[in-house]
Amino acid sequence: MFKAIVTVRLRPSILDPQGKAVLHALQNLGYEAVTQVRIGKVIDLWIEADTADEAERIAREAAEKLLANPVMEDFDVTVTPVETPAAAG
Amino acid sequence: MFKAIVTVRLRPSILDPQGKAVLHALQNLGYEAVTQVRIGKVIDLWIEADTADEAERIAREAAEKLLANPVMEDFDVTVTPVETPAAAG
């Protein structure tokens, strides 16, 4: 069993209104040192595969087909071997 | 200037309906090898600080006060020095 962590971010050239809203909220809380905020998604996938390479291939395909919007988002994938998932599901 | 990456995830004991929906969508696309999906947020903060420790302190405080819901989410913080942000804002 492998865990693939797919991190999806807006491309740098794309404006991030959600990030802007969080920036203003932080600055209203007194965190003027924070000059910019950009928000993305982190998607953890538990994958039954024989090798880490196979798990990575599956994760990349899933990201290209469903998890990331190819027009405005980039993604990266990291894979680690794990025991069976302990999460609530 | 430092970049703090705050990764926010639901606690393992908390059900993740969004993750479940993505899991079913992936399995409908033929990715039966994916057995579980959990979704979180990744928040990039650009912080003006003198040291990495100070940037991390600011990022942790921001996460505790605004970015993460202490009742059901955990977060971790990584800090790296950067040039000025190149993103669109």
Short mmCIF file of N, CA and C in Angstrom, two decimals:
data_model
loop_
_atom_site.label_atom_id
_atom_site.label_comp_id
_atom_site.label_asym_id
_atom_site.label_seq_id
_atom_site.Cartn_x
_atom_site.Cartn_y
_atom_site.Cartn_z
N MET A 1 0.86 -1.20 0.00
CA MET A 1 0.00 0.00 0.00
C MET A 1 0.89 1.24 0.00
N PHE A 2 0.54 2.20 -0.81
CA PHE A 2 1.29 3.44 -0.89
C PHE A 2 0.36 4.63 -0.63
N LYS A 3 0.95 5.72 -0.15
CA LYS A 3 0.20 6.96 -0.01
C LYS A 3 0.82 7.98 -0.95
N ALA A 4 -0.02 8.47 -1.87
CA ALA A 4 0.46 9.51 -2.80
C ALA A 4 -0.12 10.84 -2.34
N ILE A 5 0.73 11.81 -2.16
CA ILE A 5 0.28 13.16 -1.78
C ILE A 5 0.35 14.03 -3.04
N VAL A 6 -0.84 14.42 -3.52
CA VAL A 6 -0.92 15.26 -4.73
C VAL A 6 -1.20 16.69 -4.26
N THR A 7 -0.27 17.59 -4.53
CA THR A 7 -0.44 18.99 -4.14
C THR A 7 -0.77 19.79 -5.39
N VAL A 8 -1.91 20.43 -5.38
CA VAL A 8 -2.41 21.16 -6.55
C VAL A 8 -2.43 22.65 -6.22
N ARG A 9 -1.78 23.44 -7.09
CA ARG A 9 -1.73 24.90 -6.88
C ARG A 9 -2.10 25.62 -8.16
N LEU A 10 -2.69 26.80 -7.98
CA LEU A 10 -2.93 27.66 -9.13
C LEU A 10 -1.58 28.03 -9.73
N ARG A 11 -1.55 28.13 -11.06
CA ARG A 11 -0.32 28.62 -11.71
C ARG A 11 -0.01 30.03 -11.20
N PRO A 12 1.29 30.40 -11.08
CA PRO A 12 1.64 31.72 -10.54
C PRO A 12 0.98 32.88 -11.30
N SER A 13 0.73 32.70 -12.58
CA SER A 13 0.17 33.81 -13.38
C SER A 13 -1.32 34.00 -13.12
N ILE A 14 -1.95 33.06 -12.40
CA ILE A 14 -3.40 33.12 -12.18
C ILE A 14 -3.69 33.86 -10.88
N LEU A 15 -4.58 34.83 -10.91
CA LEU A 15 -4.96 35.56 -9.69
C LEU A 15 -5.65 34.61 -8.70
N ASP A 16 -5.46 34.86 -7.40
CA ASP A 16 -6.03 33.98 -6.38
C ASP A 16 -6.90 34.80 -5.43
N PRO A 17 -8.18 35.02 -5.77
CA PRO A 17 -9.05 35.83 -4.93
C PRO A 17 -9.21 35.27 -3.51
N GLN A 18 -9.20 33.92 -3.39
CA GLN A 18 -9.33 33.33 -2.06
C GLN A 18 -8.10 33.69 -1.21
N GLY A 19 -6.94 33.60 -1.85
CA GLY A 19 -5.71 33.96 -1.16
C GLY A 19 -5.72 35.42 -0.73
N LYS A 20 -6.25 36.27 -1.60
CA LYS A 20 -6.33 37.70 -1.28
C LYS A 20 -7.22 37.94 -0.06
N ALA A 21 -8.33 37.21 -0.01
CA ALA A 21 -9.27 37.37 1.12
C ALA A 21 -8.59 36.96 2.42
N VAL A 22 -7.85 35.85 2.38
CA VAL A 22 -7.16 35.39 3.59
C VAL A 22 -6.07 36.40 3.97
N LEU A 23 -5.38 36.94 2.96
CA LEU A 23 -4.34 37.95 3.23
C LEU A 23 -4.93 39.13 4.00
N HIS A 24 -6.05 39.64 3.51
CA HIS A 24 -6.66 40.80 4.17
C HIS A 24 -7.10 40.44 5.59
N ALA A 25 -7.63 39.23 5.76
CA ALA A 25 -8.06 38.81 7.10
C ALA A 25 -6.86 38.74 8.04
N LEU A 26 -5.74 38.19 7.55
CA LEU A 26 -4.55 38.09 8.40
C LEU A 26 -4.02 39.48 8.75
N GLN A 27 -4.05 40.37 7.76
CA GLN A 27 -3.52 41.71 8.03
C GLN A 27 -4.44 42.45 9.02
N ASN A 28 -5.74 42.20 8.94
CA ASN A 28 -6.66 42.78 9.93
C ASN A 28 -6.41 42.21 11.32
N LEU A 29 -5.85 41.00 11.38
CA LEU A 29 -5.52 40.41 12.69
C LEU A 29 -4.16 40.91 13.19
N GLY A 30 -3.54 41.76 12.37
CA GLY A 30 -2.26 42.34 12.81
C GLY A 30 -1.04 41.69 12.19
N TYR A 31 -1.22 40.79 11.26
CA TYR A 31 -0.07 40.09 10.66
C TYR A 31 0.37 40.81 9.38
N GLU A 32 0.84 42.08 9.57
CA GLU A 32 1.29 42.85 8.39
C GLU A 32 2.52 42.22 7.74
N ALA A 33 3.26 41.39 8.49
CA ALA A 33 4.47 40.77 7.92
C ALA A 33 4.12 39.81 6.78
N VAL A 34 2.87 39.35 6.77
CA VAL A 34 2.43 38.46 5.68
C VAL A 34 2.12 39.33 4.47
N THR A 35 2.85 39.15 3.38
CA THR A 35 2.70 40.06 2.24
C THR A 35 1.89 39.44 1.11
N GLN A 36 1.81 38.09 1.08
CA GLN A 36 1.02 37.45 0.03
C GLN A 36 0.57 36.07 0.50
N VAL A 37 -0.61 35.65 0.04
CA VAL A 37 -1.16 34.33 0.40
C VAL A 37 -1.70 33.68 -0.87
N ARG A 38 -1.36 32.40 -1.09
CA ARG A 38 -1.95 31.65 -2.21
C ARG A 38 -2.39 30.30 -1.67
N ILE A 39 -3.57 29.87 -2.09
CA ILE A 39 -4.17 28.68 -1.50
C ILE A 39 -4.31 27.58 -2.55
N GLY A 40 -3.98 26.34 -2.14
CA GLY A 40 -4.11 25.19 -3.04
C GLY A 40 -4.76 24.03 -2.31
N LYS A 41 -4.71 22.86 -2.96
CA LYS A 41 -5.31 21.65 -2.37
C LYS A 41 -4.23 20.60 -2.17
N VAL A 42 -4.41 19.82 -1.11
CA VAL A 42 -3.52 18.67 -0.93
C VAL A 42 -4.43 17.44 -0.86
N ILE A 43 -4.19 16.48 -1.75
CA ILE A 43 -5.08 15.33 -1.87
C ILE A 43 -4.25 14.07 -1.57
N ASP A 44 -4.63 13.39 -0.50
CA ASP A 44 -3.94 12.16 -0.12
C ASP A 44 -4.68 10.97 -0.74
N LEU A 45 -3.94 10.16 -1.48
CA LEU A 45 -4.53 8.97 -2.11
C LEU A 45 -3.85 7.72 -1.55
N TRP A 46 -4.66 6.79 -1.05
CA TRP A 46 -4.10 5.49 -0.65
C TRP A 46 -4.29 4.55 -1.83
N ILE A 47 -3.17 3.97 -2.27
CA ILE A 47 -3.18 3.21 -3.53
C ILE A 47 -2.59 1.81 -3.31
N GLU A 48 -3.36 0.79 -3.73
CA GLU A 48 -2.85 -0.59 -3.73
C GLU A 48 -2.00 -0.74 -4.99
N ALA A 49 -0.69 -0.89 -4.83
CA ALA A 49 0.17 -1.06 -6.01
C ALA A 49 1.36 -1.91 -5.60
N ASP A 50 2.00 -2.55 -6.62
CA ASP A 50 3.14 -3.41 -6.31
C ASP A 50 4.42 -2.60 -6.07
N THR A 51 4.52 -1.46 -6.78
CA THR A 51 5.73 -0.63 -6.63
C THR A 51 5.35 0.84 -6.45
N ALA A 52 6.30 1.61 -5.93
CA ALA A 52 6.07 3.05 -5.76
C ALA A 52 5.88 3.71 -7.13
N ASP A 53 6.61 3.22 -8.13
CA ASP A 53 6.48 3.80 -9.48
C ASP A 53 5.06 3.63 -10.01
N GLU A 54 4.51 2.43 -9.76
CA GLU A 54 3.14 2.19 -10.24
C GLU A 54 2.16 3.11 -9.50
N ALA A 55 2.36 3.25 -8.20
CA ALA A 55 1.48 4.13 -7.41
C ALA A 55 1.59 5.57 -7.92
N GLU A 56 2.81 5.98 -8.25
CA GLU A 56 3.00 7.35 -8.74
C GLU A 56 2.32 7.53 -10.09
N ARG A 57 2.45 6.51 -10.95
CA ARG A 57 1.80 6.60 -12.27
C ARG A 57 0.28 6.79 -12.11
N ILE A 58 -0.31 5.97 -11.21
CA ILE A 58 -1.76 6.07 -10.97
C ILE A 58 -2.12 7.46 -10.44
N ALA A 59 -1.32 7.94 -9.50
CA ALA A 59 -1.62 9.26 -8.89
C ALA A 59 -1.52 10.37 -9.94
N ARG A 60 -0.48 10.27 -10.80
CA ARG A 60 -0.32 11.31 -11.85
C ARG A 60 -1.50 11.29 -12.81
N GLU A 61 -1.91 10.09 -13.20
CA GLU A 61 -3.06 9.98 -14.12
C GLU A 61 -4.32 10.55 -13.47
N ALA A 62 -4.54 10.20 -12.20
CA ALA A 62 -5.72 10.71 -11.47
C ALA A 62 -5.68 12.24 -11.42
N ALA A 63 -4.49 12.79 -11.20
CA ALA A 63 -4.36 14.26 -11.12
C ALA A 63 -4.66 14.88 -12.48
N GLU A 64 -4.11 14.28 -13.54
CA GLU A 64 -4.31 14.84 -14.88
C GLU A 64 -5.78 14.76 -15.30
N LYS A 65 -6.45 13.65 -14.92
CA LYS A 65 -7.83 13.45 -15.39
C LYS A 65 -8.87 14.12 -14.49
N LEU A 66 -8.57 14.23 -13.18
CA LEU A 66 -9.65 14.66 -12.29
C LEU A 66 -9.22 15.72 -11.26
N LEU A 67 -8.07 15.52 -10.64
CA LEU A 67 -7.75 16.32 -9.44
C LEU A 67 -7.27 17.73 -9.75
N ALA A 68 -6.62 17.90 -10.90
CA ALA A 68 -6.08 19.24 -11.23
C ALA A 68 -6.70 19.73 -12.52
N ASN A 69 -6.97 21.04 -12.56
CA ASN A 69 -7.50 21.65 -13.78
C ASN A 69 -6.31 22.05 -14.64
N PRO A 70 -6.11 21.35 -15.78
CA PRO A 70 -4.90 21.58 -16.58
C PRO A 70 -4.79 23.01 -17.11
N VAL A 71 -5.90 23.73 -17.19
CA VAL A 71 -5.86 25.09 -17.75
C VAL A 71 -5.19 26.06 -16.79
N MET A 72 -5.40 25.86 -15.47
CA MET A 72 -4.93 26.91 -14.54
C MET A 72 -4.19 26.36 -13.32
N GLU A 73 -4.03 25.05 -13.25
CA GLU A 73 -3.37 24.50 -12.06
C GLU A 73 -2.17 23.63 -12.43
N ASP A 74 -1.19 23.63 -11.55
CA ASP A 74 -0.05 22.72 -11.62
C ASP A 74 -0.18 21.76 -10.44
N PHE A 75 0.48 20.58 -10.54
CA PHE A 75 0.45 19.67 -9.39
C PHE A 75 1.80 18.97 -9.26
N ASP A 76 2.08 18.53 -8.03
CA ASP A 76 3.23 17.64 -7.86
C ASP A 76 2.78 16.45 -7.01
N VAL A 77 3.55 15.35 -7.13
CA VAL A 77 3.16 14.08 -6.49
C VAL A 77 4.35 13.54 -5.69
N THR A 78 4.07 13.16 -4.44
CA THR A 78 5.10 12.44 -3.68
C THR A 78 4.46 11.14 -3.19
N VAL A 79 5.24 10.06 -3.21
CA VAL A 79 4.70 8.74 -2.86
C VAL A 79 5.52 8.14 -1.73
N THR A 80 4.83 7.60 -0.73
CA THR A 80 5.53 6.91 0.36
C THR A 80 4.80 5.60 0.67
N PRO A 81 5.55 4.56 1.02
CA PRO A 81 4.89 3.32 1.43
C PRO A 81 4.22 3.51 2.80
N VAL A 82 3.05 2.91 2.99
CA VAL A 82 2.35 3.04 4.28
C VAL A 82 1.72 1.72 4.67
N GLU A 83 1.40 1.64 5.98
CA GLU A 83 0.55 0.54 6.43
C GLU A 83 -0.85 0.83 5.88
N THR A 84 -1.80 0.02 6.20
CA THR A 84 -3.18 0.31 5.74
C THR A 84 -3.67 1.60 6.39
N PRO A 85 -4.51 2.39 5.71
CA PRO A 85 -4.93 3.69 6.26
C PRO A 85 -5.68 3.53 7.58
N ALA A 86 -5.37 4.44 8.54
CA ALA A 86 -6.04 4.38 9.85
C ALA A 86 -7.21 5.35 9.90
N ALA A 87 -7.41 6.15 8.82
CA ALA A 87 -8.39 7.25 8.89
C ALA A 87 -9.82 6.70 8.91
N ALA A 88 -10.73 7.63 9.29
CA ALA A 88 -12.13 7.24 9.44
C ALA A 88 -12.77 6.93 8.10
N GLY A 89 -12.13 7.34 6.98
CA GLY A 89 -12.69 7.05 5.65
C GLY A 89 -13.45 8.24 5.11
N MET B 1 12.92 37.61 3.11
CA MET B 1 11.56 37.10 2.81
C MET B 1 11.57 35.58 2.92
N PHE B 2 10.52 35.07 3.54
CA PHE B 2 10.38 33.62 3.69
C PHE B 2 9.04 33.17 3.13
N LYS B 3 9.00 31.91 2.71
CA LYS B 3 7.74 31.32 2.29
C LYS B 3 7.40 30.21 3.28
N ALA B 4 6.23 30.34 3.93
CA ALA B 4 5.77 29.30 4.86
C ALA B 4 4.67 28.52 4.15
N ILE B 5 4.83 27.21 4.12
CA ILE B 5 3.80 26.34 3.54
C ILE B 5 3.03 25.71 4.70
N VAL B 6 1.77 26.10 4.84
CA VAL B 6 0.93 25.56 5.92
C VAL B 6 0.00 24.51 5.29
N THR B 7 0.16 23.27 5.71
CA THR B 7 -0.69 22.20 5.17
C THR B 7 -1.71 21.83 6.24
N VAL B 8 -2.98 21.97 5.88
CA VAL B 8 -4.07 21.76 6.84
C VAL B 8 -4.86 20.52 6.41
N ARG B 9 -5.03 19.57 7.35
CA ARG B 9 -5.77 18.33 7.03
C ARG B 9 -6.79 18.06 8.13
N LEU B 10 -7.88 17.41 7.71
CA LEU B 10 -8.85 16.93 8.70
C LEU B 10 -8.15 15.90 9.59
N ARG B 11 -8.50 15.90 10.87
CA ARG B 11 -7.97 14.84 11.75
C ARG B 11 -8.43 13.49 11.21
N PRO B 12 -7.57 12.44 11.39
CA PRO B 12 -7.94 11.12 10.85
C PRO B 12 -9.30 10.62 11.33
N SER B 13 -9.71 11.00 12.53
CA SER B 13 -10.98 10.48 13.08
C SER B 13 -12.20 11.17 12.45
N ILE B 14 -11.97 12.23 11.69
CA ILE B 14 -13.08 13.00 11.11
C ILE B 14 -13.41 12.46 9.71
N LEU B 15 -14.67 12.19 9.44
CA LEU B 15 -15.08 11.71 8.12
C LEU B 15 -14.84 12.80 7.07
N ASP B 16 -14.54 12.38 5.83
CA ASP B 16 -14.22 13.35 4.78
C ASP B 16 -15.15 13.11 3.58
N PRO B 17 -16.35 13.69 3.59
CA PRO B 17 -17.29 13.45 2.49
C PRO B 17 -16.75 13.87 1.12
N GLN B 18 -15.95 14.97 1.12
CA GLN B 18 -15.38 15.43 -0.15
C GLN B 18 -14.41 14.37 -0.69
N GLY B 19 -13.62 13.83 0.21
CA GLY B 19 -12.68 12.78 -0.20
C GLY B 19 -13.42 11.57 -0.72
N LYS B 20 -14.53 11.24 -0.07
CA LYS B 20 -15.33 10.08 -0.52
C LYS B 20 -15.85 10.31 -1.93
N ALA B 21 -16.31 11.53 -2.20
CA ALA B 21 -16.85 11.83 -3.53
C ALA B 21 -15.77 11.68 -4.59
N VAL B 22 -14.57 12.16 -4.28
CA VAL B 22 -13.47 12.05 -5.24
C VAL B 22 -13.09 10.58 -5.43
N LEU B 23 -13.12 9.82 -4.32
CA LEU B 23 -12.81 8.39 -4.41
C LEU B 23 -13.77 7.70 -5.38
N HIS B 24 -15.04 7.95 -5.23
CA HIS B 24 -16.02 7.31 -6.12
C HIS B 24 -15.83 7.75 -7.57
N ALA B 25 -15.50 9.01 -7.76
CA ALA B 25 -15.28 9.50 -9.13
C ALA B 25 -14.06 8.80 -9.74
N LEU B 26 -13.01 8.65 -8.96
CA LEU B 26 -11.80 7.98 -9.47
C LEU B 26 -12.09 6.52 -9.79
N GLN B 27 -12.86 5.88 -8.90
CA GLN B 27 -13.15 4.47 -9.15
C GLN B 27 -14.04 4.32 -10.38
N ASN B 28 -14.93 5.27 -10.60
CA ASN B 28 -15.75 5.24 -11.82
C ASN B 28 -14.89 5.45 -13.07
N LEU B 29 -13.74 6.11 -12.89
CA LEU B 29 -12.83 6.30 -14.03
C LEU B 29 -11.92 5.09 -14.22
N GLY B 30 -12.12 4.09 -13.33
CA GLY B 30 -11.36 2.85 -13.50
C GLY B 30 -10.18 2.72 -12.55
N TYR B 31 -10.03 3.64 -11.63
CA TYR B 31 -8.90 3.60 -10.71
C TYR B 31 -9.28 2.86 -9.42
N GLU B 32 -9.59 1.54 -9.57
CA GLU B 32 -9.97 0.76 -8.37
C GLU B 32 -8.81 0.62 -7.39
N ALA B 33 -7.56 0.81 -7.88
CA ALA B 33 -6.40 0.67 -7.00
C ALA B 33 -6.40 1.74 -5.90
N VAL B 34 -7.13 2.84 -6.17
CA VAL B 34 -7.22 3.89 -5.15
C VAL B 34 -8.26 3.47 -4.13
N THR B 35 -7.84 3.28 -2.88
CA THR B 35 -8.76 2.72 -1.88
C THR B 35 -9.32 3.77 -0.94
N GLN B 36 -8.62 4.92 -0.83
CA GLN B 36 -9.13 5.99 0.04
C GLN B 36 -8.57 7.33 -0.42
N VAL B 37 -9.37 8.38 -0.22
CA VAL B 37 -8.95 9.74 -0.60
C VAL B 37 -9.31 10.69 0.55
N ARG B 38 -8.36 11.54 0.94
CA ARG B 38 -8.67 12.58 1.92
C ARG B 38 -8.09 13.90 1.40
N ILE B 39 -8.88 14.96 1.56
CA ILE B 39 -8.52 16.23 0.95
C ILE B 39 -8.26 17.29 2.02
N GLY B 40 -7.18 18.06 1.79
CA GLY B 40 -6.85 19.15 2.72
C GLY B 40 -6.51 20.41 1.94
N LYS B 41 -5.95 21.39 2.68
CA LYS B 41 -5.60 22.69 2.06
C LYS B 41 -4.09 22.90 2.21
N VAL B 42 -3.52 23.55 1.20
CA VAL B 42 -2.13 23.97 1.34
C VAL B 42 -2.12 25.49 1.15
N ILE B 43 -1.60 26.20 2.13
CA ILE B 43 -1.64 27.66 2.14
C ILE B 43 -0.22 28.18 2.15
N ASP B 44 0.14 28.88 1.08
CA ASP B 44 1.48 29.45 0.98
C ASP B 44 1.45 30.89 1.48
N LEU B 45 2.29 31.19 2.45
CA LEU B 45 2.36 32.54 3.02
C LEU B 45 3.74 33.13 2.73
N TRP B 46 3.78 34.33 2.13
CA TRP B 46 5.06 35.03 1.98
C TRP B 46 5.17 35.98 3.14
N ILE B 47 6.26 35.86 3.90
CA ILE B 47 6.38 36.58 5.16
C ILE B 47 7.69 37.36 5.22
N GLU B 48 7.57 38.67 5.52
CA GLU B 48 8.76 39.51 5.76
C GLU B 48 9.21 39.24 7.19
N ALA B 49 10.35 38.61 7.36
CA ALA B 49 10.84 38.35 8.73
C ALA B 49 12.36 38.33 8.71
N ASP B 50 12.94 38.55 9.90
CA ASP B 50 14.41 38.58 9.95
C ASP B 50 15.00 37.17 9.96
N THR B 51 14.26 36.23 10.59
CA THR B 51 14.77 34.86 10.67
C THR B 51 13.68 33.87 10.29
N ALA B 52 14.10 32.66 9.96
CA ALA B 52 13.15 31.59 9.62
C ALA B 52 12.28 31.26 10.84
N ASP B 53 12.88 31.32 12.04
CA ASP B 53 12.11 31.04 13.25
C ASP B 53 10.97 32.04 13.43
N GLU B 54 11.28 33.31 13.15
CA GLU B 54 10.24 34.32 13.30
C GLU B 54 9.12 34.09 12.27
N ALA B 55 9.53 33.75 11.05
CA ALA B 55 8.53 33.48 9.99
C ALA B 55 7.67 32.28 10.40
N GLU B 56 8.31 31.26 10.98
CA GLU B 56 7.54 30.08 11.40
C GLU B 56 6.58 30.42 12.53
N ARG B 57 7.03 31.27 13.45
CA ARG B 57 6.16 31.66 14.57
C ARG B 57 4.91 32.37 14.03
N ILE B 58 5.14 33.29 13.08
CA ILE B 58 4.01 34.03 12.48
C ILE B 58 3.06 33.07 11.76
N ALA B 59 3.64 32.13 11.01
CA ALA B 59 2.81 31.18 10.26
C ALA B 59 1.99 30.29 11.20
N ARG B 60 2.63 29.85 12.30
CA ARG B 60 1.91 29.00 13.27
C ARG B 60 0.76 29.77 13.91
N GLU B 61 1.03 31.00 14.29
CA GLU B 61 -0.02 31.83 14.90
C GLU B 61 -1.18 32.04 13.91
N ALA B 62 -0.81 32.34 12.65
CA ALA B 62 -1.85 32.55 11.63
C ALA B 62 -2.68 31.28 11.46
N ALA B 63 -2.02 30.12 11.50
CA ALA B 63 -2.74 28.85 11.34
C ALA B 63 -3.67 28.62 12.53
N GLU B 64 -3.16 28.88 13.73
CA GLU B 64 -3.98 28.65 14.93
C GLU B 64 -5.18 29.59 14.98
N LYS B 65 -4.97 30.84 14.53
CA LYS B 65 -6.05 31.83 14.67
C LYS B 65 -7.03 31.83 13.51
N LEU B 66 -6.53 31.44 12.29
CA LEU B 66 -7.41 31.64 11.12
C LEU B 66 -7.44 30.46 10.15
N LEU B 67 -6.27 29.91 9.86
CA LEU B 67 -6.18 28.99 8.71
C LEU B 67 -6.69 27.58 9.02
N ALA B 68 -6.56 27.14 10.26
CA ALA B 68 -6.98 25.78 10.61
C ALA B 68 -8.07 25.83 11.68
N ASN B 69 -9.03 24.92 11.55
CA ASN B 69 -10.09 24.82 12.55
C ASN B 69 -9.60 23.88 13.65
N PRO B 70 -9.33 24.44 14.86
CA PRO B 70 -8.70 23.61 15.90
C PRO B 70 -9.57 22.42 16.34
N VAL B 71 -10.86 22.48 16.07
CA VAL B 71 -11.75 21.39 16.53
C VAL B 71 -11.54 20.15 15.68
N MET B 72 -11.29 20.32 14.38
CA MET B 72 -11.28 19.13 13.51
C MET B 72 -10.10 19.06 12.54
N GLU B 73 -9.19 20.04 12.63
CA GLU B 73 -8.08 20.01 11.68
C GLU B 73 -6.74 20.06 12.40
N ASP B 74 -5.76 19.41 11.78
CA ASP B 74 -4.36 19.52 12.20
C ASP B 74 -3.62 20.29 11.11
N PHE B 75 -2.47 20.87 11.45
CA PHE B 75 -1.68 21.54 10.41
C PHE B 75 -0.20 21.32 10.66
N ASP B 76 0.59 21.43 9.58
CA ASP B 76 2.04 21.48 9.78
C ASP B 76 2.58 22.64 8.94
N VAL B 77 3.77 23.10 9.32
CA VAL B 77 4.36 24.31 8.73
C VAL B 77 5.78 24.01 8.28
N THR B 78 6.11 24.37 7.04
CA THR B 78 7.51 24.32 6.61
C THR B 78 7.87 25.71 6.07
N VAL B 79 9.09 26.14 6.39
CA VAL B 79 9.51 27.50 6.02
C VAL B 79 10.78 27.42 5.18
N THR B 80 10.81 28.19 4.09
CA THR B 80 12.02 28.26 3.26
C THR B 80 12.27 29.73 2.88
N PRO B 81 13.55 30.11 2.81
CA PRO B 81 13.84 31.48 2.35
C PRO B 81 13.53 31.59 0.85
N VAL B 82 13.02 32.75 0.42
CA VAL B 82 12.72 32.94 -1.01
C VAL B 82 13.09 34.36 -1.44
N GLU B 83 13.18 34.50 -2.77
CA GLU B 83 13.27 35.86 -3.32
C GLU B 83 11.88 36.46 -3.17
N THR B 84 11.66 37.66 -3.67
CA THR B 84 10.31 38.24 -3.59
C THR B 84 9.37 37.39 -4.44
N PRO B 85 8.09 37.29 -4.06
CA PRO B 85 7.14 36.44 -4.78
C PRO B 85 6.98 36.89 -6.23
N ALA B 86 6.93 35.90 -7.17
CA ALA B 86 6.76 36.23 -8.59
C ALA B 86 5.29 36.10 -9.00
N ALA B 87 4.42 35.66 -8.06
CA ALA B 87 3.05 35.31 -8.46
C ALA B 87 2.24 36.57 -8.79
N ALA B 88 1.09 36.32 -9.44
CA ALA B 88 0.25 37.42 -9.92
C ALA B 88 -0.40 38.16 -8.75
N GLY B 89 -0.43 37.54 -7.55
CA GLY B 89 -1.05 38.23 -6.38
C GLY B 89 -2.43 37.67 -6.09
#
